Every structure is written in C-alpha cells, then in structure tokens.
Short mmCIF file of C-alpha atoms in Angstrom, two decimals:
data_model
loop_
_atom_site.label_atom_id
_atom_site.label_comp_id
_atom_site.label_asym_id
_atom_site.label_seq_id
_atom_site.Cartn_x
_atom_site.Cartn_y
_atom_site.Cartn_z
CA MET A 1 86.61 89.93 33.12
CA LYS A 2 89.65 88.02 34.32
CA THR A 3 90.87 90.50 36.92
CA ALA A 4 88.75 92.72 39.15
CA LYS A 5 89.86 95.53 41.44
CA ILE A 6 87.39 97.10 43.87
CA VAL A 7 88.40 100.54 45.14
CA ILE A 8 86.52 101.66 48.26
CA GLY A 9 86.77 104.79 50.38
CA ALA A 10 87.28 103.75 54.00
CA ASN A 11 86.05 106.92 55.72
CA PHE A 12 83.82 109.85 54.70
CA GLY A 13 85.14 110.14 51.13
CA ASP A 14 87.99 112.22 49.67
CA GLU A 15 90.51 109.50 50.50
CA GLY A 16 92.20 109.08 47.11
CA LYS A 17 89.97 106.62 45.23
CA GLY A 18 90.66 108.40 41.95
CA LEU A 19 94.41 108.04 42.50
CA MET A 20 94.19 104.30 43.11
CA THR A 21 91.83 103.76 40.18
CA ASP A 22 94.32 105.58 37.96
CA TYR A 23 97.12 103.42 39.39
CA PHE A 24 95.33 100.12 38.69
CA ALA A 25 94.40 101.31 35.17
CA HIS A 26 98.05 102.24 34.59
CA GLU A 27 99.18 98.77 35.70
CA ALA A 28 96.65 97.13 33.36
CA LYS A 29 97.80 99.30 30.47
CA LYS A 30 101.46 98.38 31.09
CA GLN A 31 100.47 94.72 30.80
CA GLY A 32 98.59 95.33 27.56
CA LYS A 33 95.22 94.48 29.12
CA SER A 34 91.93 96.07 28.14
CA CYS A 35 90.46 97.99 31.08
CA LEU A 36 87.01 99.17 32.11
CA VAL A 37 86.18 101.37 35.10
CA VAL A 38 82.74 100.78 36.61
CA CYS A 39 81.11 103.66 38.50
CA HIS A 40 78.62 101.73 40.60
CA ASN A 41 77.16 104.17 43.11
CA GLY A 42 76.49 107.86 43.59
CA GLY A 43 76.39 110.26 40.72
CA SER A 44 77.75 113.61 39.63
CA GLN A 45 78.52 114.60 43.22
CA ARG A 46 81.55 112.32 43.15
CA GLY A 47 84.70 114.33 42.56
CA HIS A 48 87.76 112.11 42.10
CA THR A 49 90.94 114.01 41.35
CA VAL A 50 93.64 112.55 39.12
CA VAL A 51 96.90 114.21 38.13
CA SER A 52 98.98 112.70 35.35
CA PRO A 53 102.79 112.47 35.66
CA PHE A 54 102.81 115.28 33.05
CA GLY A 55 100.79 117.59 35.27
CA ILE A 56 97.36 117.25 33.61
CA ARG A 57 94.71 117.49 36.35
CA HIS A 58 91.05 116.54 36.21
CA VAL A 59 88.25 116.01 38.72
CA PHE A 60 86.18 113.06 37.50
CA HIS A 61 82.40 113.04 37.97
CA HIS A 62 80.86 110.87 35.24
CA PHE A 63 83.97 109.32 33.75
CA GLY A 64 86.13 106.70 35.42
CA SER A 65 89.38 107.87 36.99
CA GLY A 66 91.30 105.51 34.72
CA SER A 67 90.51 107.64 31.69
CA PHE A 68 94.02 109.13 31.55
CA GLU A 69 95.27 105.56 31.06
CA SER A 70 92.84 104.79 28.19
CA ALA A 71 90.37 102.87 30.37
CA ASP A 72 86.76 102.97 29.25
CA THR A 73 83.87 103.80 31.60
CA TYR A 74 80.65 102.01 32.46
CA LEU A 75 78.01 103.86 34.50
CA SER A 76 76.08 100.99 36.09
CA SER A 77 72.37 100.92 36.90
CA GLU A 78 73.13 102.19 40.41
CA PHE A 79 74.78 105.35 39.07
CA ILE A 80 72.71 108.54 38.70
CA VAL A 81 73.39 110.43 35.47
CA ASN A 82 73.30 114.21 35.15
CA PRO A 83 73.35 115.17 31.43
CA ILE A 84 74.22 118.80 32.21
CA ILE A 85 77.35 117.90 34.14
CA PHE A 86 78.16 115.04 31.75
CA GLN A 87 78.33 117.41 28.79
CA LYS A 88 80.49 119.90 30.69
CA GLU A 89 82.93 117.20 31.74
CA LEU A 90 83.10 115.66 28.26
CA SER A 91 84.08 119.06 26.89
CA GLU A 92 86.75 119.50 29.58
CA LEU A 93 88.25 116.07 28.86
CA ARG A 94 88.40 116.72 25.13
CA GLU A 95 90.16 120.02 25.76
CA LYS A 96 92.77 118.02 27.68
CA GLY A 97 93.14 115.55 24.82
CA ILE A 98 91.40 112.70 26.62
CA ILE A 99 89.20 110.56 24.37
CA THR A 100 87.54 107.56 25.99
CA LYS A 101 84.46 105.39 25.54
CA CYS A 102 81.57 105.71 27.97
CA PHE A 103 78.81 103.14 28.40
CA ILE A 104 75.63 103.93 30.32
CA ASP A 105 73.39 101.22 31.71
CA ARG A 106 69.95 101.49 30.19
CA ASN A 107 68.43 101.43 33.70
CA CYS A 108 70.36 104.42 35.06
CA ARG A 109 68.24 107.11 36.64
CA PHE A 110 68.81 110.69 35.53
CA THR A 111 68.85 113.98 37.40
CA THR A 112 66.89 116.96 36.07
CA PRO A 113 67.59 120.63 36.85
CA PHE A 114 64.45 120.57 38.97
CA ASP A 115 65.77 117.80 41.23
CA MET A 116 68.81 119.99 41.81
CA MET A 117 66.63 123.02 42.56
CA ILE A 118 64.49 121.13 45.09
CA ASN A 119 67.68 119.95 46.81
CA GLN A 120 69.10 123.46 47.01
CA ILE A 121 65.82 125.11 48.10
CA ALA A 122 65.41 122.51 50.86
CA GLU A 123 68.95 123.04 52.13
CA GLU A 124 68.47 126.81 52.20
CA TYR A 125 65.19 126.35 54.07
CA ARG A 126 66.85 124.14 56.71
CA GLY A 127 69.31 126.91 57.56
CA ASP A 128 71.66 125.86 60.36
CA ALA A 129 70.00 122.43 60.39
CA LYS A 130 70.97 121.68 56.76
CA HIS A 131 72.08 118.14 55.97
CA GLY A 132 75.27 119.23 54.23
CA SER A 133 74.11 117.96 50.85
CA CYS A 134 76.16 118.78 47.77
CA GLY A 135 73.11 120.43 46.18
CA LEU A 136 73.22 118.27 43.03
CA GLY A 137 69.89 116.53 43.54
CA ILE A 138 71.09 112.95 44.05
CA PHE A 139 68.60 112.01 46.77
CA GLU A 140 65.84 114.03 45.08
CA THR A 141 66.37 112.05 41.88
CA ILE A 142 65.88 108.81 43.82
CA VAL A 143 62.73 110.14 45.51
CA ARG A 144 61.22 111.26 42.20
CA SER A 145 62.18 108.17 40.22
CA GLY A 146 59.92 105.16 40.50
CA THR A 147 59.66 101.88 38.65
CA ASP A 148 58.31 103.55 35.51
CA GLN A 149 60.75 102.96 32.63
CA SER A 150 60.39 106.61 31.61
CA ASP A 151 62.41 107.42 34.75
CA THR A 152 65.46 105.66 33.29
CA VAL A 153 67.92 106.87 30.66
CA TYR A 154 66.58 104.27 28.24
CA GLY A 155 62.96 105.16 28.91
CA PHE A 156 63.45 108.90 28.57
CA ALA A 157 65.57 108.45 25.43
CA ASN A 158 62.73 106.54 23.79
CA ARG A 159 60.24 109.37 24.25
CA SER A 160 59.59 111.85 21.49
CA VAL A 161 60.87 115.38 22.12
CA PRO A 162 57.32 116.67 22.75
CA ALA A 163 56.82 113.84 25.27
CA MET A 164 60.11 114.79 26.95
CA ARG A 165 58.86 118.36 27.23
CA GLU A 166 55.58 117.20 28.70
CA LEU A 167 57.27 115.04 31.35
CA LEU A 168 59.66 117.81 32.40
CA ASP A 169 56.87 120.40 32.45
CA ASN A 170 54.83 118.13 34.73
CA ILE A 171 57.82 117.87 37.06
CA VAL A 172 58.04 121.68 37.26
CA THR A 173 54.37 122.52 37.57
CA LYS A 174 53.10 119.60 39.66
CA TYR A 175 55.89 117.63 41.27
CA VAL A 176 58.14 120.49 42.46
CA PRO A 177 55.42 122.30 44.50
CA ASP A 178 54.18 119.00 45.97
CA ARG A 179 57.68 117.92 46.96
CA LEU A 180 58.47 121.30 48.55
CA GLN A 181 55.24 121.03 50.55
CA GLN A 182 56.69 117.86 52.09
CA PHE A 183 59.51 119.98 53.49
CA GLY A 184 57.03 122.51 54.85
CA ILE A 185 57.83 125.01 52.10
CA ARG A 186 54.46 126.43 51.02
CA ASN A 187 55.75 129.22 48.81
CA ILE A 188 58.70 128.94 46.43
CA PRO A 189 61.30 131.58 47.45
CA ALA A 190 61.33 134.61 45.15
CA LYS A 191 64.76 134.00 43.60
CA TRP A 192 63.79 130.43 42.72
CA ALA A 193 60.36 131.46 41.45
CA GLU A 194 62.13 133.86 39.09
CA ILE A 195 64.38 131.08 37.83
CA LEU A 196 61.43 128.73 37.36
CA GLY A 197 59.71 131.46 35.39
CA ASN A 198 62.17 130.51 32.63
CA LYS A 199 61.20 126.85 32.80
CA ASP A 200 60.65 126.53 29.04
CA ILE A 201 64.22 127.63 28.31
CA ILE A 202 65.56 125.36 31.06
CA ILE A 203 63.62 122.41 29.64
CA GLU A 204 64.84 123.01 26.07
CA ASN A 205 68.45 123.30 27.22
CA TYR A 206 68.13 120.14 29.28
CA ILE A 207 66.68 118.12 26.41
CA HIS A 208 69.52 119.39 24.20
CA ASP A 209 72.10 118.24 26.77
CA PHE A 210 70.40 114.85 27.18
CA LEU A 211 70.32 114.18 23.44
CA GLU A 212 73.91 115.38 23.05
CA MET A 213 74.96 113.00 25.82
CA LEU A 214 73.32 110.12 23.96
CA GLU A 215 75.46 110.94 20.91
CA HIS A 216 78.61 110.22 22.91
CA VAL A 217 77.63 107.09 24.86
CA GLN A 218 76.34 103.60 24.27
CA THR A 219 73.47 102.25 26.38
CA VAL A 220 74.28 98.71 27.49
CA GLY A 221 73.65 96.12 30.19
CA GLU A 222 75.89 94.65 32.90
CA ASP A 223 77.41 92.05 30.59
CA ILE A 224 79.67 94.80 29.19
CA VAL A 225 82.13 93.82 31.97
CA ASP A 226 82.79 90.51 30.20
CA ALA A 227 84.33 92.31 27.23
CA TYR A 228 87.38 93.51 29.24
CA ASP A 229 90.42 91.84 30.78
CA THR A 230 90.55 94.09 33.84
CA VAL A 231 87.54 95.71 35.48
CA ILE A 232 88.03 98.35 38.19
CA PHE A 233 85.01 99.06 40.37
CA GLU A 234 85.49 102.66 41.47
CA GLY A 235 83.42 103.47 44.54
CA ALA A 236 82.15 106.90 45.49
CA GLN A 237 82.00 108.46 48.97
CA GLY A 238 83.15 106.28 51.88
CA LEU A 239 82.12 103.51 54.30
CA LEU A 240 81.01 105.90 57.03
CA LEU A 241 78.51 107.51 54.63
CA ASP A 242 76.84 104.25 53.59
CA GLN A 243 73.05 104.49 53.55
CA ASN A 244 72.85 101.65 56.07
CA ASN A 245 75.17 103.28 58.62
CA LEU A 246 72.17 104.25 60.75
CA GLU A 247 74.23 105.63 63.63
CA TYR A 248 75.15 108.56 61.36
CA MET A 249 71.62 109.34 60.11
CA PRO A 250 70.51 111.57 58.46
CA HIS A 251 73.86 112.81 57.17
CA LEU A 252 74.53 109.90 54.79
CA THR A 253 74.59 109.29 51.05
CA PRO A 254 71.70 107.29 49.49
CA SER A 255 73.79 104.39 48.18
CA ASN A 256 75.91 101.39 49.11
CA THR A 257 79.45 102.73 49.49
CA GLY A 258 81.15 99.42 50.28
CA ILE A 259 81.72 96.30 48.18
CA LYS A 260 78.08 95.21 47.90
CA ASN A 261 77.28 96.67 44.45
CA SER A 262 80.57 95.43 43.01
CA MET A 263 80.17 91.92 44.37
CA ASP A 264 76.60 91.77 43.07
CA MET A 265 77.91 92.58 39.58
CA ILE A 266 80.77 90.08 39.79
CA GLY A 267 78.27 87.43 40.82
CA ASN A 268 79.41 83.90 40.11
CA ARG A 269 82.18 84.90 37.73
CA THR A 270 85.61 83.46 38.47
CA VAL A 271 88.01 86.38 38.72
CA GLU A 272 91.30 87.30 40.31
CA LEU A 273 89.95 89.79 42.85
CA GLU A 274 91.62 92.51 44.90
CA VAL A 275 89.68 94.77 47.25
CA CYS A 276 91.55 97.98 47.99
CA TYR A 277 90.37 100.31 50.75
CA VAL A 278 91.68 103.86 50.64
CA SER A 279 92.34 106.30 53.47
CA ARG A 280 94.30 109.47 53.98
CA THR A 281 96.65 109.48 56.98
CA TYR A 282 94.01 111.67 58.61
CA MET A 283 90.24 112.00 58.11
CA THR A 284 88.09 114.56 56.34
CA ARG A 285 84.38 115.16 56.09
CA HIS A 286 82.11 117.42 54.00
CA GLY A 287 79.01 119.00 55.42
CA ALA A 288 77.17 118.40 58.68
CA GLY A 289 77.03 115.26 60.76
CA ARG A 290 78.78 113.18 63.36
CA PHE A 291 82.58 113.27 63.32
CA ASP A 292 84.02 111.61 66.42
CA THR A 293 87.69 112.48 65.91
CA GLU A 294 87.22 116.00 64.51
CA CYS A 295 90.04 118.46 65.13
CA SER A 296 91.27 121.72 63.70
CA LYS A 297 93.16 121.82 60.42
CA SER A 298 96.21 123.08 62.31
CA ASP A 299 96.30 119.81 64.28
CA ILE A 300 96.88 118.02 60.98
CA ASN A 301 98.78 120.48 58.81
CA GLU A 302 97.94 124.16 58.42
CA LYS A 303 99.65 124.20 55.01
CA ILE A 304 97.31 121.69 53.32
CA ILE A 305 96.00 123.12 50.05
CA ASP A 306 93.06 121.20 48.59
CA LEU A 307 92.12 122.39 45.11
CA THR A 308 89.17 120.00 44.84
CA ASN A 309 87.38 120.40 48.15
CA VAL A 310 86.74 124.11 48.14
CA PRO A 311 84.07 125.73 50.38
CA ASN A 312 80.53 125.85 48.98
CA PRO A 313 77.23 127.19 50.36
CA TYR A 314 75.75 123.72 50.93
CA GLN A 315 78.66 121.88 52.54
CA ASP A 316 80.71 124.84 53.83
CA SER A 317 84.41 124.07 54.36
CA ILE A 318 85.96 120.63 54.56
CA ARG A 319 86.42 119.33 58.11
CA TYR A 320 89.43 117.46 59.53
CA GLY A 321 89.89 114.67 62.05
CA MET A 322 92.37 112.15 63.39
CA LEU A 323 92.55 108.62 61.97
CA VAL A 324 92.28 105.75 64.49
CA LEU A 325 93.80 102.66 62.87
CA GLU A 326 91.86 100.10 64.92
CA ASP A 327 88.56 101.78 64.01
CA LEU A 328 89.64 101.85 60.38
CA LYS A 329 90.44 98.14 60.48
CA ASN A 330 87.10 97.29 62.12
CA ARG A 331 84.95 99.04 59.53
CA ILE A 332 86.96 97.58 56.66
CA CYS A 333 86.62 94.04 58.03
CA SER A 334 82.91 94.60 58.62
CA ASP A 335 82.48 95.55 54.98
CA LEU A 336 84.66 92.71 53.67
CA GLY A 337 82.92 89.95 55.58
CA ASN A 338 83.99 86.55 54.25
CA VAL A 339 84.80 87.66 50.70
CA ASN A 340 87.62 85.63 49.20
CA ALA A 341 89.98 88.25 47.80
CA THR A 342 93.40 89.80 48.06
CA LYS A 343 93.01 92.56 50.65
CA SER A 344 94.87 95.84 50.43
CA LEU A 345 94.95 99.25 52.05
CA ALA A 346 96.11 102.39 50.27
CA VAL A 347 97.32 105.20 52.54
CA THR A 348 97.48 108.56 50.82
CA HIS A 349 98.60 112.10 51.70
CA ILE A 350 101.58 110.81 53.67
CA ASN A 351 103.40 114.01 52.74
CA GLU A 352 100.79 116.05 54.63
CA TYR A 353 100.58 114.04 57.86
CA GLU A 354 102.87 111.14 58.75
CA VAL A 355 101.55 107.75 59.71
CA ASN A 356 103.34 105.37 62.05
CA GLN A 357 104.27 102.73 59.48
CA GLU A 358 105.28 100.15 62.07
CA GLU A 359 101.89 100.40 63.75
CA LEU A 360 100.19 100.40 60.35
CA ARG A 361 101.86 97.13 59.35
CA LYS A 362 101.01 95.62 62.73
CA VAL A 363 97.30 96.50 62.59
CA PHE A 364 96.94 95.55 58.90
CA ASN A 365 99.34 92.60 58.98
CA GLU A 366 97.22 90.49 56.57
CA PHE A 367 96.80 93.34 54.06
CA GLY A 368 99.04 94.51 51.28
CA ILE A 369 99.73 98.20 51.92
CA TYR A 370 100.22 100.92 49.32
CA GLY A 371 101.59 104.30 50.29
CA SER A 372 101.45 107.60 48.44
CA ASP A 373 103.06 110.92 49.20
CA GLY A 374 102.00 112.59 45.96
CA MET A 375 99.15 112.97 43.48
CA THR A 376 100.19 110.70 40.59
CA HIS A 377 100.40 106.93 40.09
CA ASP A 378 104.19 107.29 39.98
CA ASP A 379 104.07 108.34 43.66
CA ILE A 380 102.57 105.02 44.83
CA TYR A 381 104.84 102.48 46.53
CA GLN A 382 104.60 99.42 48.76
CA ILE A 383 104.86 99.84 52.52
#
C-alpha cells in the first residue's frame, strides 16, 4: 500500500461516499495502479449508490464502491457479513457485467436470518418508540457473537454441515426466545411464529447461501492491503452516528464511523494519505433520533428524487435538514485529531441545493474541496 484514501461520511450517512470511492478508484485505474477497497465498519445495511458514466447503477452493500473501476474488495474484521444479501448482490453485479475479487477477513462476524428476525420483532414491539433500525440484524449479530471462533466466518466455515445445522437450530430454539425476553417479549408474535415454524427450511437455505458465498471469496488477514498500490477505506454511515457519540444515544450505529478503524489498519505503514469527508449541501437522516437542523423537504428542494433511500417500515421516510458549515468543520476536525494527512471535503448534490462556495472555501480554507452536481465520477470537480 503506497497510497491510502479514507472516505468518511460527515453527517448521518447518505452523503455520497460511494461516489467518492468510485472517483478515487477511477483515478487509480487511470494511473495503472492496482486498487483495493476496504469496507471497515457496518455491514449489509450500508447502501452506497454508484452510477457509471454509461448509466449502469448499483447500490453496494458487500462490495466496494470501486467495483465498476475494477477495484477489488476486502471486508475487514470489523465488517459484518450477511451471506443471504451477499449472494443476491453478487448475482446482481454479474448481471451487470461486473466481475471483481472479494476477500473476507477470517474474523468477520456473520448475520443469520434469526438475528434479522429478532431485530425486526423488537422494532415492531417498540412501536412509536422504535430506534429506526434498518431491520438487518447488525446490532443483534454483535450481541449474539462472542469470542468463540465459531461465531466468525472462518469458524463457521470449518464446521461440518451437521454442526452448522446444530448451531443454527440452537439459535432458533434457545437463543431467540431468551433474547426476546430481554426486550420484554414473552410470546413470539403469531406471524413470526409461523415463519419460525419453517426453521429447518430457513436453516438449509442459509447454509446453502453461506457455502455458495465461500465459493466466490477468499478468506484472508489484514496484510492483504500490502498487495495493492492504492487502498481506499470506504466508511459506512456518518460521524454523527458513531457508537461513541453519546449525545445521540440510543439512535446510533454499533461501529466506529470515523477514521479510527482505517488508521488502526494503516498502523505504522508509510503511505501517502488523504482523508476525504463527504457531505451533501444539506443533511439527511434515516429513522428516529435527534436532528437539530431538521426541516421539511420543501425547504431544501421538493423535486428531489432519491431512488436509494425509499421509505421502509423500520426507518420510515428519509428526513431532511440544513447544513451548518461551522458545525461540519468542528466534527470533522474532532475526528481528524492530529493525523498527518492531506485533508479534503467532498460536497455532493450541489444540483439539488446550492452551497455558498465563498463561505465554503473560507471555513475549509486548509482543505482541498471537491464538488459534484451529478451522480458519476465525471461530475466531480475542484472548488
């Protein structure tokens, strides 16, 4: 790894991290450099949209957003794998003619269908007090997973199929009821009890997806980053959702959303480093929780059409808010600390809501500033 780019969402997510990852991968490809995208936090709930200059569109969950530009992907030990969603996405990418290598860290945790069910049952039980979870079982996977190696991709892969069945059956019959009791749910709701009545079929399908996933990946360790010229660390969610942002509890994501994971992986390596924070010209937020500058969509732009962030029963509709540049600068500088790197800010969605570029340059005078008024890497320019 000679060059490293760290792409971080500066707000609540949905800022354009996929776009900037695609841009950096495109630049590496133009220079003939090998490129690896590292997904270092979150899991399948990440949805990073990339549109190619030829109009091919994809929302990336398990694969790095540089895949259109032939970048390979590494899912680090802090990433949570969902074999069901992995297989679906792999099929979608192949249909679009995208063939790329994917490496999975042997210590990755993995989500089961039952983690997802617990998540969704709990959110339904909370009613109006729901956390605004995506319903994909990310936090539930962390709660269930311990230090036992069988709770990692490598550990589960090294079990026999009968042992896989036994582990999953124990999760359904013992763990699920116990975990629901912790939420105060004494009886599994009828619709979910009916679904769980087909647990044997669910388990067989899950094992099939897990083994199929293993056919299309390589399990590796962190030193995979040393095999590439350029490594792009593609963050998920945003700084305001970091697990340590206690002022916003409990509506956070259970991971480090800033530069911490990336810097831990870079370690003592000598690299040419750029940290790029990404923000729309306005703010958005999924689900419940504090949102100090929230406003109506019409205050931003009534004509915004977002094909990725569609309403769902767990997070409802996307919310909108105003962007305060000084606040943006403060949280970015807090995350950066004393890191020695080229600092940049990428401002996206300029076509939807204009930003005062003179004020932007004044507030971020020591940053390089990218602007984008479109959805492809060809739409990115220097401000």
